């Protein structure tokens, strides 16, 4: 089927150019380079970052390039990845499973807590981490072991440092979050929510926070490191994460966790 508009174009071409006007013209080769073409060195850096951080989208890669003093739009990052066949080609595997994404609307409703062993379970070094479900304000501290006593110390340190009263804390089923911790949280008027066994996606935000720490090489320290030095490095990382780093999570609008908290605080007051 041919539309009427196509017939009119062919009629005009035949009228002015004859039969040659109906033949397809080959595109002329480009012997010039566009004025705004990205340099090959910059394209190589973008492709290298995309291969190294496979889970990060162009929006997050743009932030990494800004930290390297390479400024470009996220659409340019997408075009470079597609033009160099690094991503978004016909063999590119996309995630078929659509996960449910949610975020609470009130800052103090739920915190997600978990432990992390950056050097493995064989070494006496563990990091307690917690993150707010709404504002993504995070806090971490290193201990020698993960037990009930250190969990209680971390909870009291968390209550002292967090800018709002805590309503509930969500944890997994590990032994450092046993019934003793549940009773201790009830004495502090805090609800203890436990995930189902073998379901880490229920604590998805704190798991993603651990992945962010790993990608930003927060734990890329020497093997022989002191607990005090580790806590000093964690404080430096948290000051950047909570105050300066733009967050691209669900309902964050590229705000830092502190800016998101101040925004929610104004809405609650009004």
PDB file of C-alpha atoms in Angstrom:
ATOM      1  CA  UNK A   1       0.000   0.000   0.000  1.00  0.00           C
ATOM      2  CA  UNK A   2       1.193   3.486  -0.886  1.00  0.00           C
ATOM      3  CA  UNK A   3      -0.200   6.657   0.599  1.00  0.00           C
ATOM      4  CA  UNK A   4      -1.470   9.577  -1.464  1.00  0.00           C
ATOM      5  CA  UNK A   5       1.343  11.785  -0.205  1.00  0.00           C
ATOM      6  CA  UNK A   6       3.977   9.335  -1.495  1.00  0.00           C
ATOM      7  CA  UNK A   7       2.276   9.256  -4.924  1.00  0.00           C
ATOM      8  CA  UNK A   8       2.322  13.050  -5.095  1.00  0.00           C
ATOM      9  CA  UNK A   9       6.058  13.137  -4.221  1.00  0.00           C
ATOM     10  CA  UNK A  10       6.846  10.564  -6.913  1.00  0.00           C
ATOM     11  CA  UNK A  11       4.800  12.548  -9.455  1.00  0.00           C
ATOM     12  CA  UNK A  12       6.726  15.739  -8.701  1.00  0.00           C
ATOM     13  CA  UNK A  13      10.087  13.948  -8.940  1.00  0.00           C
ATOM     14  CA  UNK A  14       9.133  12.395 -12.293  1.00  0.00           C
ATOM     15  CA  UNK A  15       7.967  15.773 -13.574  1.00  0.00           C
ATOM     16  CA  UNK A  16      11.263  17.563 -12.864  1.00  0.00           C
ATOM     17  CA  UNK A  17      13.901  14.757 -13.065  1.00  0.00           C
ATOM     18  CA  UNK A  18      12.289  12.036 -15.163  1.00  0.00           C
ATOM     19  CA  UNK A  19      12.944   8.374 -14.390  1.00  0.00           C
ATOM     20  CA  UNK A  20      16.101   9.217 -12.419  1.00  0.00           C
ATOM     21  CA  UNK A  21      13.962  11.122  -9.945  1.00  0.00           C
ATOM     22  CA  UNK A  22      12.182   7.865  -9.012  1.00  0.00           C
ATOM     23  CA  UNK A  23      15.434   6.033  -8.286  1.00  0.00           C
ATOM     24  CA  UNK A  24      16.885   5.953  -4.786  1.00  0.00           C
ATOM     25  CA  UNK A  25      19.855   8.202  -4.173  1.00  0.00           C
ATOM     26  CA  UNK A  26      22.771   6.783  -2.220  1.00  0.00           C
ATOM     27  CA  UNK A  27      23.694   8.843   0.833  1.00  0.00           C
ATOM     28  CA  UNK A  28      26.805  10.950   0.405  1.00  0.00           C
ATOM     29  CA  UNK A  29      29.770   9.945   2.586  1.00  0.00           C
ATOM     30  CA  UNK A  30      30.615  12.301   5.418  1.00  0.00           C
ATOM     31  CA  UNK A  31      34.120  13.608   4.917  1.00  0.00           C
ATOM     32  CA  UNK A  32      33.810  16.040   7.813  1.00  0.00           C
ATOM     33  CA  UNK A  33      33.504  15.487  11.560  1.00  0.00           C
ATOM     34  CA  UNK A  34      30.723  17.163  13.552  1.00  0.00           C
ATOM     35  CA  UNK A  35      31.810  20.103  15.665  1.00  0.00           C
ATOM     36  CA  UNK A  36      30.333  18.606  18.843  1.00  0.00           C
ATOM     37  CA  UNK A  37      31.675  15.061  18.455  1.00  0.00           C
ATOM     38  CA  UNK A  38      33.028  13.545  21.666  1.00  0.00           C
ATOM     39  CA  UNK A  39      36.728  12.714  21.701  1.00  0.00           C
ATOM     40  CA  UNK A  40      37.761   9.081  21.378  1.00  0.00           C
ATOM     41  CA  UNK A  41      39.593   9.252  24.712  1.00  0.00           C
ATOM     42  CA  UNK A  42      36.413  10.387  26.471  1.00  0.00           C
ATOM     43  CA  UNK A  43      34.375   7.663  24.758  1.00  0.00           C
ATOM     44  CA  UNK A  44      36.917   5.112  25.957  1.00  0.00           C
ATOM     45  CA  UNK A  45      36.561   6.363  29.537  1.00  0.00           C
ATOM     46  CA  UNK A  46      32.753   6.140  29.342  1.00  0.00           C
ATOM     47  CA  UNK A  47      32.928   2.606  27.918  1.00  0.00           C
ATOM     48  CA  UNK A  48      35.417   1.577  30.622  1.00  0.00           C
ATOM     49  CA  UNK A  49      33.174   2.884  33.426  1.00  0.00           C
ATOM     50  CA  UNK A  50      30.145   1.161  31.902  1.00  0.00           C
ATOM     51  CA  UNK A  51      31.991  -2.167  31.794  1.00  0.00           C
ATOM     52  CA  UNK A  52      33.331  -1.769  35.325  1.00  0.00           C
ATOM     53  CA  UNK A  53      30.016  -0.684  36.891  1.00  0.00           C
ATOM     54  CA  UNK A  54      27.533  -2.818  34.986  1.00  0.00           C
ATOM     55  CA  UNK A  55      24.598  -2.113  37.293  1.00  0.00           C
ATOM     56  CA  UNK A  56      24.816   1.673  37.013  1.00  0.00           C
ATOM     57  CA  UNK A  57      22.691   3.548  34.485  1.00  0.00           C
ATOM     58  CA  UNK A  58      23.847   6.590  32.444  1.00  0.00           C
ATOM     59  CA  UNK A  59      22.534   8.917  35.138  1.00  0.00           C
ATOM     60  CA  UNK A  60      24.902   7.448  37.721  1.00  0.00           C
ATOM     61  CA  UNK A  61      27.775   7.230  35.231  1.00  0.00           C
ATOM     62  CA  UNK A  62      27.334  10.960  34.562  1.00  0.00           C
ATOM     63  CA  UNK A  63      27.954  11.663  38.270  1.00  0.00           C
ATOM     64  CA  UNK A  64      31.149   9.616  38.158  1.00  0.00           C
ATOM     65  CA  UNK A  65      32.304  11.555  35.095  1.00  0.00           C
ATOM     66  CA  UNK A  66      31.557  14.845  36.870  1.00  0.00           C
ATOM     67  CA  UNK A  67      33.834  13.739  39.714  1.00  0.00           C
ATOM     68  CA  UNK A  68      36.535  13.147  37.068  1.00  0.00           C
ATOM     69  CA  UNK A  69      35.999  16.678  35.672  1.00  0.00           C
ATOM     70  CA  UNK A  70      34.391  15.319  32.487  1.00  0.00           C
ATOM     71  CA  UNK A  71      31.102  17.143  32.072  1.00  0.00           C
ATOM     72  CA  UNK A  72      28.440  15.831  29.695  1.00  0.00           C
ATOM     73  CA  UNK A  73      24.723  15.156  29.605  1.00  0.00           C
ATOM     74  CA  UNK A  74      23.370  11.742  30.528  1.00  0.00           C
ATOM     75  CA  UNK A  75      21.822  11.526  27.032  1.00  0.00           C
ATOM     76  CA  UNK A  76      25.344  11.852  25.595  1.00  0.00           C
ATOM     77  CA  UNK A  77      26.482   8.989  27.832  1.00  0.00           C
ATOM     78  CA  UNK A  78      23.606   6.885  26.508  1.00  0.00           C
ATOM     79  CA  UNK A  79      24.479   7.665  22.865  1.00  0.00           C
ATOM     80  CA  UNK A  80      28.141   6.813  23.424  1.00  0.00           C
ATOM     81  CA  UNK A  81      27.259   3.457  24.995  1.00  0.00           C
ATOM     82  CA  UNK A  82      24.905   2.673  22.123  1.00  0.00           C
ATOM     83  CA  UNK A  83      27.284   3.873  19.375  1.00  0.00           C
ATOM     84  CA  UNK A  84      30.234   1.865  20.732  1.00  0.00           C
ATOM     85  CA  UNK A  85      28.041  -1.253  21.205  1.00  0.00           C
ATOM     86  CA  UNK A  86      28.873  -1.295  24.914  1.00  0.00           C
ATOM     87  CA  UNK A  87      25.205  -1.436  25.885  1.00  0.00           C
ATOM     88  CA  UNK A  88      21.686  -1.223  24.423  1.00  0.00           C
ATOM     89  CA  UNK A  89      22.373  -3.378  21.358  1.00  0.00           C
ATOM     90  CA  UNK A  90      20.272  -6.331  20.242  1.00  0.00           C
ATOM     91  CA  UNK A  91      22.272  -8.765  22.388  1.00  0.00           C
ATOM     92  CA  UNK A  92      22.011  -6.601  25.456  1.00  0.00           C
ATOM     93  CA  UNK A  93      20.355  -8.541  28.259  1.00  0.00           C
ATOM     94  CA  UNK A  94      17.785  -6.564  30.174  1.00  0.00           C
ATOM     95  CA  UNK A  95      16.253  -7.512  33.467  1.00  0.00           C
ATOM     96  CA  UNK A  96      13.031  -9.328  32.688  1.00  0.00           C
ATOM     97  CA  UNK A  97      11.910  -9.572  36.277  1.00  0.00           C
ATOM     98  CA  UNK A  98      10.123  -6.374  37.307  1.00  0.00           C
ATOM     99  CA  UNK A  99      10.598  -5.792  40.999  1.00  0.00           C
ATOM    100  CA  UNK A 100       8.266  -3.764  43.137  1.00  0.00           C
ATOM    101  CA  UNK A 101       9.786  -0.406  44.045  1.00  0.00           C
ATOM    102  CA  UNK A 102       8.481   1.563  47.001  1.00  0.00           C
ATOM    103  CA  UNK A 103       9.541   4.276  49.421  1.00  0.00           C
ATOM    104  CA  UNK A 104       7.855   5.404  52.615  1.00  0.00           C
ATOM    105  CA  UNK A 105       6.668   8.989  52.858  1.00  0.00           C
ATOM    106  CA  UNK A 106       7.587   9.744  56.491  1.00  0.00           C
ATOM    107  CA  UNK A 107      11.271   9.804  57.534  1.00  0.00           C
ATOM    108  CA  UNK A 108      11.068   8.074  60.914  1.00  0.00           C
ATOM    109  CA  UNK A 109       8.696   5.215  60.090  1.00  0.00           C
ATOM    110  CA  UNK A 110      11.187   2.434  59.245  1.00  0.00           C
ATOM    111  CA  UNK A 111      14.943   1.881  59.293  1.00  0.00           C
ATOM    112  CA  UNK A 112      16.702  -1.059  57.644  1.00  0.00           C
ATOM    113  CA  UNK A 113      19.632  -2.545  59.580  1.00  0.00           C
ATOM    114  CA  UNK A 114      22.151  -5.181  58.549  1.00  0.00           C
ATOM    115  CA  UNK A 115      25.723  -6.361  59.150  1.00  0.00           C
ATOM    116  CA  UNK A 116      28.469  -6.658  56.565  1.00  0.00           C
ATOM    117  CA  UNK A 117      31.795  -8.515  56.549  1.00  0.00           C
ATOM    118  CA  UNK A 118      34.007  -6.728  53.990  1.00  0.00           C
ATOM    119  CA  UNK A 119      37.005  -9.052  54.560  1.00  0.00           C
ATOM    120  CA  UNK A 120      35.015 -12.276  54.986  1.00  0.00           C
ATOM    121  CA  UNK A 121      33.739 -14.180  57.996  1.00  0.00           C
ATOM    122  CA  UNK A 122      37.194 -15.478  58.920  1.00  0.00           C
ATOM    123  CA  UNK A 123      38.375 -12.101  60.214  1.00  0.00           C
ATOM    124  CA  UNK A 124      37.127 -10.284  63.305  1.00  0.00           C
ATOM    125  CA  UNK A 125      35.835  -7.245  61.481  1.00  0.00           C
ATOM    126  CA  UNK A 126      32.170  -6.394  60.895  1.00  0.00           C
ATOM    127  CA  UNK A 127      30.326  -3.225  59.892  1.00  0.00           C
ATOM    128  CA  UNK A 128      26.895  -2.412  61.304  1.00  0.00           C
ATOM    129  CA  UNK A 129      24.883  -0.291  58.863  1.00  0.00           C
ATOM    130  CA  UNK A 130      21.446   1.292  58.921  1.00  0.00           C
ATOM    131  CA  UNK A 131      19.525   3.409  56.397  1.00  0.00           C
ATOM    132  CA  UNK A 132      16.238   5.293  56.495  1.00  0.00           C
ATOM    133  CA  UNK A 133      13.601   4.026  54.067  1.00  0.00           C
ATOM    134  CA  UNK A 134      12.356   7.519  53.173  1.00  0.00           C
ATOM    135  CA  UNK A 135      15.320   9.912  53.195  1.00  0.00           C
ATOM    136  CA  UNK A 136      18.173   7.352  52.722  1.00  0.00           C
ATOM    137  CA  UNK A 137      20.098   8.853  55.638  1.00  0.00           C
ATOM    138  CA  UNK A 138      22.690   6.207  56.514  1.00  0.00           C
ATOM    139  CA  UNK A 139      24.951   5.459  59.441  1.00  0.00           C
ATOM    140  CA  UNK A 140      27.705   2.828  59.789  1.00  0.00           C
ATOM    141  CA  UNK A 141      30.154   1.749  62.453  1.00  0.00           C
ATOM    142  CA  UNK A 142      32.789  -0.991  62.609  1.00  0.00           C
ATOM    143  CA  UNK A 143      33.100  -3.564  65.406  1.00  0.00           C
ATOM    144  CA  UNK A 144      35.219  -6.644  66.003  1.00  0.00           C
ATOM    145  CA  UNK A 145      32.346  -9.132  66.153  1.00  0.00           C
ATOM    146  CA  UNK A 146      28.600  -9.207  65.526  1.00  0.00           C
ATOM    147  CA  UNK A 147      26.873 -10.145  68.768  1.00  0.00           C
ATOM    148  CA  UNK A 148      24.001  -8.954  70.933  1.00  0.00           C
ATOM    149  CA  UNK A 149      26.154  -6.572  73.012  1.00  0.00           C
ATOM    150  CA  UNK A 150      27.533  -4.761  69.969  1.00  0.00           C
ATOM    151  CA  UNK A 151      24.034  -4.613  68.471  1.00  0.00           C
ATOM    152  CA  UNK A 152      22.764  -2.867  71.616  1.00  0.00           C
ATOM    153  CA  UNK A 153      25.704  -0.430  71.514  1.00  0.00           C
ATOM    154  CA  UNK A 154      25.002   0.342  67.865  1.00  0.00           C
ATOM    155  CA  UNK A 155      21.289   0.953  68.563  1.00  0.00           C
ATOM    156  CA  UNK A 156      22.062   3.424  71.359  1.00  0.00           C
ATOM    157  CA  UNK A 157      24.630   5.175  69.148  1.00  0.00           C
ATOM    158  CA  UNK A 158      22.020   5.316  66.399  1.00  0.00           C
ATOM    159  CA  UNK A 159      19.379   6.862  68.678  1.00  0.00           C
ATOM    160  CA  UNK A 160      21.896   9.476  69.827  1.00  0.00           C
ATOM    161  CA  UNK A 161      22.945  10.466  66.292  1.00  0.00           C
ATOM    162  CA  UNK A 162      19.718  10.267  64.272  1.00  0.00           C
ATOM    163  CA  UNK A 163      17.855  13.602  63.977  1.00  0.00           C
ATOM    164  CA  UNK A 164      14.392  12.082  64.623  1.00  0.00           C
ATOM    165  CA  UNK A 165      12.668   9.521  66.822  1.00  0.00           C
ATOM    166  CA  UNK A 166      12.692   5.981  65.420  1.00  0.00           C
ATOM    167  CA  UNK A 167       9.418   4.063  65.098  1.00  0.00           C
ATOM    168  CA  UNK A 168      10.554   0.682  63.731  1.00  0.00           C
ATOM    169  CA  UNK A 169      13.701  -1.160  62.646  1.00  0.00           C
ATOM    170  CA  UNK A 170      13.735  -3.932  60.031  1.00  0.00           C
ATOM    171  CA  UNK A 171      16.385  -6.676  60.233  1.00  0.00           C
ATOM    172  CA  UNK A 172      16.987 -10.195  58.973  1.00  0.00           C
ATOM    173  CA  UNK A 173      16.957 -13.460  60.935  1.00  0.00           C
ATOM    174  CA  UNK A 174      20.617 -13.537  61.987  1.00  0.00           C
ATOM    175  CA  UNK A 175      21.612 -14.383  65.555  1.00  0.00           C
ATOM    176  CA  UNK A 176      22.724 -10.836  66.399  1.00  0.00           C
ATOM    177  CA  UNK A 177      19.073  -9.746  65.920  1.00  0.00           C
ATOM    178  CA  UNK A 178      17.497 -12.363  68.177  1.00  0.00           C
ATOM    179  CA  UNK A 179      14.594 -12.136  70.642  1.00  0.00           C
ATOM    180  CA  UNK A 180      16.835 -10.339  73.143  1.00  0.00           C
ATOM    181  CA  UNK A 181      17.173  -7.437  70.710  1.00  0.00           C
ATOM    182  CA  UNK A 182      13.406  -7.483  70.117  1.00  0.00           C
ATOM    183  CA  UNK A 183      12.776  -7.088  73.872  1.00  0.00           C
ATOM    184  CA  UNK A 184      15.434  -4.389  74.106  1.00  0.00           C
ATOM    185  CA  UNK A 185      13.786  -2.440  71.276  1.00  0.00           C
ATOM    186  CA  UNK A 186      10.377  -2.806  72.932  1.00  0.00           C
ATOM    187  CA  UNK A 187      11.827  -1.222  76.082  1.00  0.00           C
ATOM    188  CA  UNK A 188      12.927   1.690  73.879  1.00  0.00           C
ATOM    189  CA  UNK A 189       9.422   1.952  72.283  1.00  0.00           C
ATOM    190  CA  UNK A 190      10.742   0.776  68.914  1.00  0.00           C
ATOM    191  CA  UNK A 191       9.013  -1.881  66.849  1.00  0.00           C
ATOM    192  CA  UNK A 192      11.223  -4.732  65.579  1.00  0.00           C
ATOM    193  CA  UNK A 193      10.297  -6.073  62.127  1.00  0.00           C
ATOM    194  CA  UNK A 194      11.972  -9.278  60.936  1.00  0.00           C
ATOM    195  CA  UNK A 195      12.200 -10.371  57.313  1.00  0.00           C
ATOM    196  CA  UNK A 196      11.237 -13.774  56.040  1.00  0.00           C
ATOM    197  CA  UNK A 197      14.121 -16.265  55.882  1.00  0.00           C
ATOM    198  CA  UNK A 198      16.109 -16.264  52.603  1.00  0.00           C
ATOM    199  CA  UNK A 199      14.464 -13.037  51.380  1.00  0.00           C
ATOM    200  CA  UNK A 200      17.182 -10.328  51.302  1.00  0.00           C
ATOM    201  CA  UNK A 201      15.083  -8.224  48.902  1.00  0.00           C
ATOM    202  CA  UNK A 202      12.948  -7.144  51.879  1.00  0.00           C
ATOM    203  CA  UNK A 203      16.035  -5.259  53.074  1.00  0.00           C
ATOM    204  CA  UNK A 204      16.795  -4.021  49.581  1.00  0.00           C
ATOM    205  CA  UNK A 205      17.833  -0.468  50.462  1.00  0.00           C
ATOM    206  CA  UNK A 206      20.499  -1.490  52.961  1.00  0.00           C
ATOM    207  CA  UNK A 207      21.785  -4.173  50.561  1.00  0.00           C
ATOM    208  CA  UNK A 208      22.035  -1.528  47.843  1.00  0.00           C
ATOM    209  CA  UNK A 209      23.867   0.722  50.295  1.00  0.00           C
ATOM    210  CA  UNK A 210      26.450  -2.031  50.858  1.00  0.00           C
ATOM    211  CA  UNK A 211      26.868  -2.328  47.097  1.00  0.00           C
ATOM    212  CA  UNK A 212      27.395   1.454  46.880  1.00  0.00           C
ATOM    213  CA  UNK A 213      30.082   1.289  49.559  1.00  0.00           C
ATOM    214  CA  UNK A 214      31.805  -1.449  47.611  1.00  0.00           C
ATOM    215  CA  UNK A 215      31.608   0.412  44.281  1.00  0.00           C
ATOM    216  CA  UNK A 216      32.928   3.650  45.760  1.00  0.00           C
ATOM    217  CA  UNK A 217      35.757   1.638  47.328  1.00  0.00           C
ATOM    218  CA  UNK A 218      34.950   2.753  50.842  1.00  0.00           C
ATOM    219  CA  UNK A 219      36.179  -0.574  52.202  1.00  0.00           C
ATOM    220  CA  UNK A 220      39.211  -0.808  49.921  1.00  0.00           C
ATOM    221  CA  UNK A 221      41.551  -0.513  52.868  1.00  0.00           C
ATOM    222  CA  UNK A 222      44.727  -2.419  53.744  1.00  0.00           C
ATOM    223  CA  UNK A 223      44.225  -5.837  55.253  1.00  0.00           C
ATOM    224  CA  UNK A 224      45.846  -4.926  58.570  1.00  0.00           C
ATOM    225  CA  UNK A 225      43.655  -2.038  59.678  1.00  0.00           C
ATOM    226  CA  UNK A 226      42.553  -0.843  63.079  1.00  0.00           C
ATOM    227  CA  UNK A 227      38.890  -0.471  64.109  1.00  0.00           C
ATOM    228  CA  UNK A 228      39.461   3.197  64.957  1.00  0.00           C
ATOM    229  CA  UNK A 229      40.935   3.908  61.519  1.00  0.00           C
ATOM    230  CA  UNK A 230      38.006   2.117  59.891  1.00  0.00           C
ATOM    231  CA  UNK A 231      35.485   4.214  61.829  1.00  0.00           C
ATOM    232  CA  UNK A 232      37.378   7.375  60.837  1.00  0.00           C
ATOM    233  CA  UNK A 233      37.118   6.397  57.153  1.00  0.00           C
ATOM    234  CA  UNK A 234      33.430   5.554  57.601  1.00  0.00           C
ATOM    235  CA  UNK A 235      32.752   8.994  59.116  1.00  0.00           C
ATOM    236  CA  UNK A 236      34.372  10.664  56.113  1.00  0.00           C
ATOM    237  CA  UNK A 237      32.309   8.530  53.736  1.00  0.00           C
ATOM    238  CA  UNK A 238      29.052   9.224  55.625  1.00  0.00           C
ATOM    239  CA  UNK A 239      29.653  12.975  55.572  1.00  0.00           C
ATOM    240  CA  UNK A 240      29.915  12.798  51.785  1.00  0.00           C
ATOM    241  CA  UNK A 241      27.039  10.332  51.340  1.00  0.00           C
ATOM    242  CA  UNK A 242      24.529  12.113  53.589  1.00  0.00           C
ATOM    243  CA  UNK A 243      25.372  15.735  52.740  1.00  0.00           C
ATOM    244  CA  UNK A 244      26.911  15.969  49.249  1.00  0.00           C
ATOM    245  CA  UNK A 245      26.190  12.898  47.119  1.00  0.00           C
ATOM    246  CA  UNK A 246      23.080  13.210  44.889  1.00  0.00           C
ATOM    247  CA  UNK A 247      20.836  10.179  45.257  1.00  0.00           C
ATOM    248  CA  UNK A 248      19.090   8.737  42.191  1.00  0.00           C
ATOM    249  CA  UNK A 249      16.864   6.310  44.077  1.00  0.00           C
ATOM    250  CA  UNK A 250      13.080   6.077  43.962  1.00  0.00           C
ATOM    251  CA  UNK A 251      11.399   9.417  44.895  1.00  0.00           C
ATOM    252  CA  UNK A 252      14.779  11.028  45.722  1.00  0.00           C
ATOM    253  CA  UNK A 253      14.822  13.535  42.794  1.00  0.00           C
ATOM    254  CA  UNK A 254      18.662  13.660  42.758  1.00  0.00           C
ATOM    255  CA  UNK A 255      18.718  15.179  46.243  1.00  0.00           C
ATOM    256  CA  UNK A 256      21.157  14.317  48.964  1.00  0.00           C
ATOM    257  CA  UNK A 257      19.691  12.467  51.990  1.00  0.00           C
ATOM    258  CA  UNK A 258      19.967  15.585  54.153  1.00  0.00           C
ATOM    259  CA  UNK A 259      18.217  17.745  51.519  1.00  0.00           C
ATOM    260  CA  UNK A 260      15.488  15.091  51.243  1.00  0.00           C
ATOM    261  CA  UNK A 261      15.021  15.140  55.020  1.00  0.00           C
ATOM    262  CA  UNK A 262      14.715  18.939  55.088  1.00  0.00           C
ATOM    263  CA  UNK A 263      12.159  18.795  52.265  1.00  0.00           C
ATOM    264  CA  UNK A 264      10.065  16.211  54.115  1.00  0.00           C
ATOM    265  CA  UNK A 265      10.380  18.212  57.329  1.00  0.00           C
ATOM    266  CA  UNK A 266       8.897  21.319  55.680  1.00  0.00           C
ATOM    267  CA  UNK A 267       5.984  19.310  54.217  1.00  0.00           C
ATOM    268  CA  UNK A 268       5.192  17.745  57.596  1.00  0.00           C
ATOM    269  CA  UNK A 269       5.197  21.125  59.337  1.00  0.00           C
ATOM    270  CA  UNK A 270       2.897  22.671  56.735  1.00  0.00           C
TER     271      UNK A 270
END
